Short mmCIF file of C-alpha atoms and ligand atoms in Angstrom, two decimals:
data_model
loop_
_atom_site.label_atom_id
_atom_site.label_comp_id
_atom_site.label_asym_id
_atom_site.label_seq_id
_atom_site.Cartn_x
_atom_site.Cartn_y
_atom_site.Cartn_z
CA UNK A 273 32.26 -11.54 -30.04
CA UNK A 274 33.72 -9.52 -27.33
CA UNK A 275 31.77 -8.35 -24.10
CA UNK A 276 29.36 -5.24 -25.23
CA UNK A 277 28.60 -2.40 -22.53
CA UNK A 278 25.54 -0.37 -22.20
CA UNK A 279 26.38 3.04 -21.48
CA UNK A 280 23.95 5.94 -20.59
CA UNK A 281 24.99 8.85 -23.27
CA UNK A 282 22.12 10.80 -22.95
CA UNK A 283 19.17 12.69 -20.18
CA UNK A 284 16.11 14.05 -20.59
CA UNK A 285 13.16 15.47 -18.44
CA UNK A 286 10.12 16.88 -18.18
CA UNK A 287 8.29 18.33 -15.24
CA UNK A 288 5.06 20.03 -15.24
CA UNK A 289 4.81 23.69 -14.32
CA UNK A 290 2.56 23.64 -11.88
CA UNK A 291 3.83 23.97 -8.61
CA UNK A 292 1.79 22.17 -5.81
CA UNK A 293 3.24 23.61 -2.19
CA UNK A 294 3.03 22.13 1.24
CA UNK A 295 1.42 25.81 2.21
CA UNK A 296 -1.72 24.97 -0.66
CA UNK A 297 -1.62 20.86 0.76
CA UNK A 298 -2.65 22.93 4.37
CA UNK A 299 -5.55 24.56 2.59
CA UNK A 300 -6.70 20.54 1.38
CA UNK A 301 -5.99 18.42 4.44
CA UNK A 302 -5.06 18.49 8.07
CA UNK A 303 -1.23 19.04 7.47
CA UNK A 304 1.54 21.66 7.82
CA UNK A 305 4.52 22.77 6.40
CA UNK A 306 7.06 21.60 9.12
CA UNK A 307 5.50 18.41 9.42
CA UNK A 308 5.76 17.32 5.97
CA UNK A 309 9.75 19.31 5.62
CA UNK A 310 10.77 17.64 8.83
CA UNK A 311 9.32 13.75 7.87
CA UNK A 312 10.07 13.68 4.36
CA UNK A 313 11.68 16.70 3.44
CA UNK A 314 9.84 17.43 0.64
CA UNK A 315 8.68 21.47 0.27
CA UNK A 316 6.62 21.00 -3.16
CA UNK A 317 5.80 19.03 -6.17
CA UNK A 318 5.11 19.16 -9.28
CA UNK A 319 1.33 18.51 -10.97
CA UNK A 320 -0.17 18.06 -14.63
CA UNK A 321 -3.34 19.66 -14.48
CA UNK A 322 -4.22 19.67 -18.04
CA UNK A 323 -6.94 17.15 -18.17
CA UNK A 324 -5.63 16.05 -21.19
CA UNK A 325 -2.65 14.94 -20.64
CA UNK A 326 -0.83 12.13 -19.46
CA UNK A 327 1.84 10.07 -18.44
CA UNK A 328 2.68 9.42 -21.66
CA UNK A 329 3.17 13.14 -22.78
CA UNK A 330 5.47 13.94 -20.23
CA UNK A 331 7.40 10.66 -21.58
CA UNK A 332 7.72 12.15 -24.57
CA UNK A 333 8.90 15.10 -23.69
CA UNK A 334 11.73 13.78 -21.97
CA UNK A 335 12.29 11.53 -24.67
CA UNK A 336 12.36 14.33 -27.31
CA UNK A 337 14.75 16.00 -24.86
CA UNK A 338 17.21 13.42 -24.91
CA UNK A 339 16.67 12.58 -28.28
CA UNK A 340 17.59 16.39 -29.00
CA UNK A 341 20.78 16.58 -26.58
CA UNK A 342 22.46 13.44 -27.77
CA UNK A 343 21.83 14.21 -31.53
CA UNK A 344 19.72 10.81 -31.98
CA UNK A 345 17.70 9.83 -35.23
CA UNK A 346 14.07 8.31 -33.79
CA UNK A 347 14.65 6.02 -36.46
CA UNK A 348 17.76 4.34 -34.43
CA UNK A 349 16.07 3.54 -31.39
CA UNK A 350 15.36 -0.41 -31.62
CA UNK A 351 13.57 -0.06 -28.09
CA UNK A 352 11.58 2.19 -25.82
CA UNK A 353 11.17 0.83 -22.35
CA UNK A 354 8.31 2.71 -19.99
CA UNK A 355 8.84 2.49 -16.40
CA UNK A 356 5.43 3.75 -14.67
CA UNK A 357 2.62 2.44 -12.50
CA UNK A 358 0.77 5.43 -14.10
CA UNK A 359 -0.08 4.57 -17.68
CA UNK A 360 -2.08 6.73 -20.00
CA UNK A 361 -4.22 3.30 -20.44
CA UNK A 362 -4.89 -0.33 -19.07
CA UNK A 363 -3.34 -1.09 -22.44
CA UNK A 364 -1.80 -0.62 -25.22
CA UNK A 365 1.77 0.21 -23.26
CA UNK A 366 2.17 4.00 -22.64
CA UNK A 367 5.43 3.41 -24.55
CA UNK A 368 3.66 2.59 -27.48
CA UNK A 369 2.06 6.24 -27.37
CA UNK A 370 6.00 7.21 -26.65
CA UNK A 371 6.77 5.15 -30.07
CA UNK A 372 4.44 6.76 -32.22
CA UNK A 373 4.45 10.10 -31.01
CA UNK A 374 8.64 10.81 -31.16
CA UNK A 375 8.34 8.76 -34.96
CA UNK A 376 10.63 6.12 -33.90
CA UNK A 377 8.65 4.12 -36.22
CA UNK A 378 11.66 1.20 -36.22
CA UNK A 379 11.19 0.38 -32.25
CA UNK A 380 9.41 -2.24 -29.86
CA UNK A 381 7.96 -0.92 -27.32
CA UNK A 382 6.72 -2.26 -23.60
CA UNK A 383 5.76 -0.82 -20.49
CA UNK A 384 7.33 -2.28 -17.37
CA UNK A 385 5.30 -2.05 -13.71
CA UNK A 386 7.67 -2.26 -11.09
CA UNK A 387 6.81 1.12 -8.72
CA UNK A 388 9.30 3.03 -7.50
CA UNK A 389 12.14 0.38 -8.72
CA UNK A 390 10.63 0.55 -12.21
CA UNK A 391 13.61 2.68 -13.67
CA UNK A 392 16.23 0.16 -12.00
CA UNK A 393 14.62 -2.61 -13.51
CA UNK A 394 13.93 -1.35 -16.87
CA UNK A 395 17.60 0.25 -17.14
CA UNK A 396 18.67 -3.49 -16.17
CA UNK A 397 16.76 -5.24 -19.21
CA UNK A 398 17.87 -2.45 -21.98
CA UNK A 399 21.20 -3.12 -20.89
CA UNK A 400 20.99 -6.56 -21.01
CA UNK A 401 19.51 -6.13 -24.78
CA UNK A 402 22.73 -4.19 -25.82
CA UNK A 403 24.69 -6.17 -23.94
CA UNK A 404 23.28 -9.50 -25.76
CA UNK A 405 24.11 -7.51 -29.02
CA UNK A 406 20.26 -7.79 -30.03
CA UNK A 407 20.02 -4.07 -29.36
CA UNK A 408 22.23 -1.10 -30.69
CA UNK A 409 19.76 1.75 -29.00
CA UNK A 410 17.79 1.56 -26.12
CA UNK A 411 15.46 4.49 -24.52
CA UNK A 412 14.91 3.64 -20.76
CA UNK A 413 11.74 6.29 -19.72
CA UNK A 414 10.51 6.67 -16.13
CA UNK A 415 7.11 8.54 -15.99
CA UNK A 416 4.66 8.83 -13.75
CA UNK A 417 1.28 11.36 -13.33
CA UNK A 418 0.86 10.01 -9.81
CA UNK A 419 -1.86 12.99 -8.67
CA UNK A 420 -3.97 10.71 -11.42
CA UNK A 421 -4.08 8.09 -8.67
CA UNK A 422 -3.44 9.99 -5.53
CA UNK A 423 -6.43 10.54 -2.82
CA UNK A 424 -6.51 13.92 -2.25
CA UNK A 425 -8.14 13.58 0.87
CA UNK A 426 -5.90 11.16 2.93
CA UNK A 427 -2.82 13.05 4.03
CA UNK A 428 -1.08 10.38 4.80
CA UNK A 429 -0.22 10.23 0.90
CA UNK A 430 -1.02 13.19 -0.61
CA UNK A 431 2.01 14.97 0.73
CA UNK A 432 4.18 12.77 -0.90
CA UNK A 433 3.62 12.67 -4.77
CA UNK A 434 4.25 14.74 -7.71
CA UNK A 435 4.24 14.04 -11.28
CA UNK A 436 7.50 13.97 -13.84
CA UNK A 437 9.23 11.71 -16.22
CA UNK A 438 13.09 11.39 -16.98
CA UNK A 439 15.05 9.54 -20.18
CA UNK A 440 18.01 8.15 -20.84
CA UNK A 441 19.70 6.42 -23.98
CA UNK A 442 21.64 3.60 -23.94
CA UNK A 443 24.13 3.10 -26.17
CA UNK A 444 26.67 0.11 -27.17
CA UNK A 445 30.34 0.34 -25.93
CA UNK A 446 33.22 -1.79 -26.19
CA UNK A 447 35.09 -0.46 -23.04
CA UNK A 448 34.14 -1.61 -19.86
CA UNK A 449 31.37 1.56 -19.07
CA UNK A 450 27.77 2.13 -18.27
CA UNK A 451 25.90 -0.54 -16.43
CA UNK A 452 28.73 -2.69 -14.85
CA UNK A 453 26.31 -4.75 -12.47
CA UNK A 454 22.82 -4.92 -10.67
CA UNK A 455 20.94 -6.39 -7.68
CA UNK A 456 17.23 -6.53 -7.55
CA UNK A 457 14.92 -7.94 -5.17
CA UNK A 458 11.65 -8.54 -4.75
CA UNK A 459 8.94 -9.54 -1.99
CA UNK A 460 5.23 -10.23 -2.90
CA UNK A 461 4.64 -11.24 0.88
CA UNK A 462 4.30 -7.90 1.47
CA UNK A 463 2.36 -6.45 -1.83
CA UNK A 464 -0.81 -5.00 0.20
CA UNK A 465 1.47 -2.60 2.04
CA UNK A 466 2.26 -0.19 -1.16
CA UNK A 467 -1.03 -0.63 -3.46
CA UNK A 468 -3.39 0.24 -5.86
CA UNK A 469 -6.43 -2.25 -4.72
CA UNK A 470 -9.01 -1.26 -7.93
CA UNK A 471 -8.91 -0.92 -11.14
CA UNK A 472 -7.17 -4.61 -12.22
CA UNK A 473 -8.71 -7.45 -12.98
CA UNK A 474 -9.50 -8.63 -9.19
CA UNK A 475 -11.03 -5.59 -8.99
CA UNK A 476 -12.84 -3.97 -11.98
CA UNK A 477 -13.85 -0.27 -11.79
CA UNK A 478 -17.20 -0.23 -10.43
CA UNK A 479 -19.49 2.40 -8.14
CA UNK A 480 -18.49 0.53 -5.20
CA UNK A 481 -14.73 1.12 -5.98
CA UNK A 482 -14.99 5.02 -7.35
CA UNK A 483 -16.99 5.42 -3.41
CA UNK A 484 -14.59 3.90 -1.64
CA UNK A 485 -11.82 5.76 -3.17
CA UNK A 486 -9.89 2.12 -3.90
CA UNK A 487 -8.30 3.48 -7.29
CA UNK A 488 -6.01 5.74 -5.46
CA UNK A 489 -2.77 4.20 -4.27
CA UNK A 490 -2.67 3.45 -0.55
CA UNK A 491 0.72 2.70 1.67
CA UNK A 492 1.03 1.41 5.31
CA UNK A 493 3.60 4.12 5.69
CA UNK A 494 5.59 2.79 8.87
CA UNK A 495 6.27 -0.64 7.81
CA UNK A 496 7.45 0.41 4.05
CA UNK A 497 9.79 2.88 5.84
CA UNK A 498 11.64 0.58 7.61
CA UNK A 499 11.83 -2.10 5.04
CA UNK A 500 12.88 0.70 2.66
CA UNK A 501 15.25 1.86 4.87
CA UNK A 502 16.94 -1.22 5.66
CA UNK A 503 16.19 -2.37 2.03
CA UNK A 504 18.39 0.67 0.34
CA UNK A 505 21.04 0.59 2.67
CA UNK A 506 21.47 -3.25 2.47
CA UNK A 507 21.37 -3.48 -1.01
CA UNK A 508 23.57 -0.59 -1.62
CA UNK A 509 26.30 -2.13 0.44
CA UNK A 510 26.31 -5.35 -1.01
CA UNK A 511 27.38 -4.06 -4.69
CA UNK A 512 29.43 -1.80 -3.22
CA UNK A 513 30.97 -4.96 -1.44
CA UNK A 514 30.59 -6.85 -4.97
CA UNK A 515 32.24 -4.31 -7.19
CA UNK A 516 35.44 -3.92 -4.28
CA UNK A 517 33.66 -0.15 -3.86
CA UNK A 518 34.33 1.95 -0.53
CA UNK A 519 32.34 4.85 0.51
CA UNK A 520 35.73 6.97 -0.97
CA UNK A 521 35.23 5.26 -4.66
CA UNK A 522 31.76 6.47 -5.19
CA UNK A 523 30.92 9.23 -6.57
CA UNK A 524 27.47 9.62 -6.22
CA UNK A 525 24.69 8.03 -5.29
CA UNK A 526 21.54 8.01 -6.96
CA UNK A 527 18.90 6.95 -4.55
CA UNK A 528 14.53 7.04 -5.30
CA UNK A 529 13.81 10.52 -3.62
CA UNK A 530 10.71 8.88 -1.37
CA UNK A 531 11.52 10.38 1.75
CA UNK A 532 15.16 12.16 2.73
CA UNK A 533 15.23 10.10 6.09
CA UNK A 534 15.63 6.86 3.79
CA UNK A 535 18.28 8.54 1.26
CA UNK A 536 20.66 10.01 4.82
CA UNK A 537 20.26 6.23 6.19
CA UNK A 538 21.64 4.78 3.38
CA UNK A 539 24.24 7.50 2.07
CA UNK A 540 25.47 6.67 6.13
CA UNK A 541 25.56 3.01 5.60
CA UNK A 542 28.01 3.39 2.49
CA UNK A 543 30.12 5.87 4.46
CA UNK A 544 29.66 8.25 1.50
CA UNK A 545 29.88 12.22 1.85
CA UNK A 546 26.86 14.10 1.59
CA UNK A 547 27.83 16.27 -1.07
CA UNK A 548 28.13 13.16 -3.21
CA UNK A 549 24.12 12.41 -2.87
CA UNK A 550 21.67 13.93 -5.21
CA UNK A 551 18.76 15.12 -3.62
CA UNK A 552 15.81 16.90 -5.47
CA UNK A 553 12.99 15.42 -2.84
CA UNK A 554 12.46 19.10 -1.77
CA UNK A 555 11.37 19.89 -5.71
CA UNK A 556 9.44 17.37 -6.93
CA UNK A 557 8.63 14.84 -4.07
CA UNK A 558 8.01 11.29 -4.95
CA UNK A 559 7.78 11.24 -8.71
CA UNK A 560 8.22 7.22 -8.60
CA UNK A 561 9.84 6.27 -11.72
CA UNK A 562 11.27 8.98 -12.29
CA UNK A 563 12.65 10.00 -9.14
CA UNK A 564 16.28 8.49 -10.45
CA UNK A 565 15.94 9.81 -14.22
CA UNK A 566 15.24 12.98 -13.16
CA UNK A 567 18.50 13.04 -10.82
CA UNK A 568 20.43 12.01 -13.47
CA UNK A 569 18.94 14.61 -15.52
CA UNK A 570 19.77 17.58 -13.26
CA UNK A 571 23.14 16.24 -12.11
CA UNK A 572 24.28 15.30 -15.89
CA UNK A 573 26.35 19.05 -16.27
CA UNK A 574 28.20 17.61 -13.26
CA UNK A 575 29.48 14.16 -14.20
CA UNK A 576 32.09 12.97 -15.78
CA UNK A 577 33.02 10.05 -18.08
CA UNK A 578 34.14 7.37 -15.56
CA UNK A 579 32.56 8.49 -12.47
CA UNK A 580 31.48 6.08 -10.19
CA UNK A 581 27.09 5.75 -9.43
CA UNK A 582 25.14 3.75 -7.18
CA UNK A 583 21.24 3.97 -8.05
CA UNK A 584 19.49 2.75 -5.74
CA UNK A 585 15.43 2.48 -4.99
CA UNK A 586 12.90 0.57 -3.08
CA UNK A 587 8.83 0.78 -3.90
CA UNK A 588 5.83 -1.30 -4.51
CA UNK A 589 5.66 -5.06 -4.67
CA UNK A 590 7.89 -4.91 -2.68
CA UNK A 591 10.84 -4.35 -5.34
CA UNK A 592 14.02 -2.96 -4.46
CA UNK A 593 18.09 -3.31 -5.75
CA UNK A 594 21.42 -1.02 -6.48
CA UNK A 595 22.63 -0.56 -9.79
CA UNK A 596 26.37 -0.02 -10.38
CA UNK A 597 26.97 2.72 -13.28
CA UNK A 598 30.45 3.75 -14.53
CA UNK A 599 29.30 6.93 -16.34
CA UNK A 600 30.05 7.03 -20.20
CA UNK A 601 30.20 10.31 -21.70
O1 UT7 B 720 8.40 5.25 -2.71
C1 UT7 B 720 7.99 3.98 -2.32
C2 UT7 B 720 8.38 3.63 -0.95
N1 UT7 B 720 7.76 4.52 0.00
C3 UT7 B 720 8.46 4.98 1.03
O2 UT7 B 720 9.63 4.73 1.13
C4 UT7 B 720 7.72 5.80 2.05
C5 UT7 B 720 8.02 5.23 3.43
N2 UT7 B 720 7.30 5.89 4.50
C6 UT7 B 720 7.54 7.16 4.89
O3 UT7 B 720 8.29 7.87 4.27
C7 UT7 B 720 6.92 7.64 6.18
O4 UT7 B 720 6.34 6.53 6.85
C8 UT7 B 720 5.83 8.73 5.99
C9 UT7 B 720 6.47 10.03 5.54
C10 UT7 B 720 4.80 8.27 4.97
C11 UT7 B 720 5.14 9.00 7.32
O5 UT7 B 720 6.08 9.40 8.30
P1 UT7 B 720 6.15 8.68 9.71
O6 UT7 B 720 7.22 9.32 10.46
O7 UT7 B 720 6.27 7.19 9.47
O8 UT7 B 720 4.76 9.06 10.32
P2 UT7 B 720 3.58 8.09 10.81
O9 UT7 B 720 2.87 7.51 9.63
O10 UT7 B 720 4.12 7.17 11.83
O11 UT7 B 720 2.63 9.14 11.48
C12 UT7 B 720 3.03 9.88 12.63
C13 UT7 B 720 1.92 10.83 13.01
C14 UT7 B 720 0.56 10.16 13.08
O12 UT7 B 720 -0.16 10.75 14.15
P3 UT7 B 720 -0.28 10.01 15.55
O13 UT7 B 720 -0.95 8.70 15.23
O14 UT7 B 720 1.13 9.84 16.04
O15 UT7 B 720 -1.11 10.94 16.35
C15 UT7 B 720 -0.09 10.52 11.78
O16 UT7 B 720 -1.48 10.54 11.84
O17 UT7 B 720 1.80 11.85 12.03
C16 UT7 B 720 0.45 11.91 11.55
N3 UT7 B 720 0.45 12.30 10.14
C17 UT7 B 720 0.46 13.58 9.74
N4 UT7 B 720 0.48 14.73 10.40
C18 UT7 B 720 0.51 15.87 9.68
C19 UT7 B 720 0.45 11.51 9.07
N5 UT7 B 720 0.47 12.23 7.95
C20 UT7 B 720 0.47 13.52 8.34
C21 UT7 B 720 0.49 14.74 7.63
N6 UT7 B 720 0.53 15.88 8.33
N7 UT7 B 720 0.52 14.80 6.28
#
């Protein structure tokens, strides 16, 4: 059998409509607008207030919306991949909710927990099921409702998070397209910097957790920045340096949209223009696994089959890697 390639054919999105601004985070905790523009550069972010809903609806929505602008049958999907640290439930898999709810009643479906690199990684194993030729379809879904685990009352993280989801399908190619090569990394010496300490099975909800507000996430925020910093930038360069890539061959780079410091540090590192660097950190803030989907999403009128991508993110575990995309459509 000749070498199969899993190309990205399709985006999709959702973001909720409410609009959470650094002016209304002043009104909540002891913060201001130029602070949080000036470290992070986010301005606002999105939140699902509706009680009811859920990570997984704003998965489906992006699915539907992909599903929709690529012309796709439910019924041809063999997999649905969820990316989030934010699941509807414990268990079953949020992207079993996805499964039923878009009818793509021939699908498996798993949730995958890496943080902020969750989209990288899951994006990795579809294409290595359509690449093994076990897999024709493949739905790749980053969502996350992070205000559901966000402590509203330490500023140190509530600036930073919004909720959102973004989609993509893979899809089998012959030609040499779509995901051409990854590297991922992980550290678990360093898992307590970036955590959610409640709510597993070390630590089962209980009155003591709920009052010491441990089922919010919490982040040691110096330390992460400058292993994220050095992470993206080192890991960026070395596919660059794999795939024979100079800062003139990219086209864009796709980095996690955690804070714009981290994405100008490692746009610099791989000598690449600015204009070639999506940035939507000002929008949405850190939407975790779907910071990259949703880039991909908003940039997709602007690409062009053959252009050159470097994703790129860096999050919880500690997880980090580049992924090298040759866009398909
Ligand atoms: O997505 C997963 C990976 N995550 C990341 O990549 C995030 C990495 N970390 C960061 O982006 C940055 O560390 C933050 C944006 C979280 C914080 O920026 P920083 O420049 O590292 O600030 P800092 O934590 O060192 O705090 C500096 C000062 C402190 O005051 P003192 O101790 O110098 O008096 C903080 O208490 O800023 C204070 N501060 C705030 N002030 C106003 C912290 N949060 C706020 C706030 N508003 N929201």
């Amino acid at each position: 059998m000749s070498k199969r390639y899993a190309g990205i054919t399709g985006t999709g999105h959702y973001v909720p409509e409410y609009v959470l601004t650094n002016q209304e985070l002043e009104t909540i905790v002891d913060t201001n607008d130029e602070w949080i523009r000036t470290r992070t550069g986010i301005r606002e972010r999105r939140i699902l207030k509706d009680k009811d809903k859920a990570t997984s609806f704003m998965a489906t929505r992006a699915a539907e919306e992909v599903l929709e602008r690529t012309g796709t049958d439910p019924k041809e999907i063999d997999v649905i991949i969820v990316a989030t640290v934010t699941p509807d439930y414990m268990f079953p898999a949020t992207a079993c909710l996805v499964q039923k709810n878009i009818g793509a009643t021939r699908a498996y479906a798993f949730d995958m927990l890496a943080a902020c690199s969750g989209f990288l990684f899951a994006l990795t194993t579809g294409s290595n099921m359509i690449e093994s030729g076990r897999a024709q379809k493949v739905l790749v879904i980053g969502a996350d409702k992070m205000s559901s685990i966000v402590d509203y009352t330490d500023r140190n993280t509530c600036i930073l998070f919004g909720d959102g989801a973004g989609a993509v399908l893979l899809e089998a190619f012959e030609e040499e397209t779509g995901v051409i090569d990854y590297v991922h990394y992980t550290d678990g010496d360093d898992q307590c910097l970036l955590y959610q300490p409640a709510g597993g099975s070390k630590r089962p909800a209980s009155h003591e957790t709920v009052d010491l507000h441990l089922h919010s996430l919490r982040q040691d925020g110096r330390p992460v920045f400058k292993k994220a910093t050095e992470g993206m930038a080192d890991v960026s360069a070395e596919i660059m340096q794999r795939n024979n890539l100079t800062g003139e061959d990219v086209d864009w780079l796709v980095p996690h949209q955690a804070n714009l410091r981290i994405i100008s540090a490692t746009a610099n590192r791989m000598g690449l223009d600015p204009s070639k660097v999506m940035i939507n950190i000002d929008k949405y803030g850190n939407t975790t696994a779907a910071t990259i989907p949703l880039c991909l999403y908003e940039w997709s009128d602007r690409l062009s089959k053959g252009d050159k991508l470097v994703l790129t993110a860096f999050g919880g575990g500690l997880t980090w890697g580049a992924t090298y995309v040759k866009w398909s459509v």
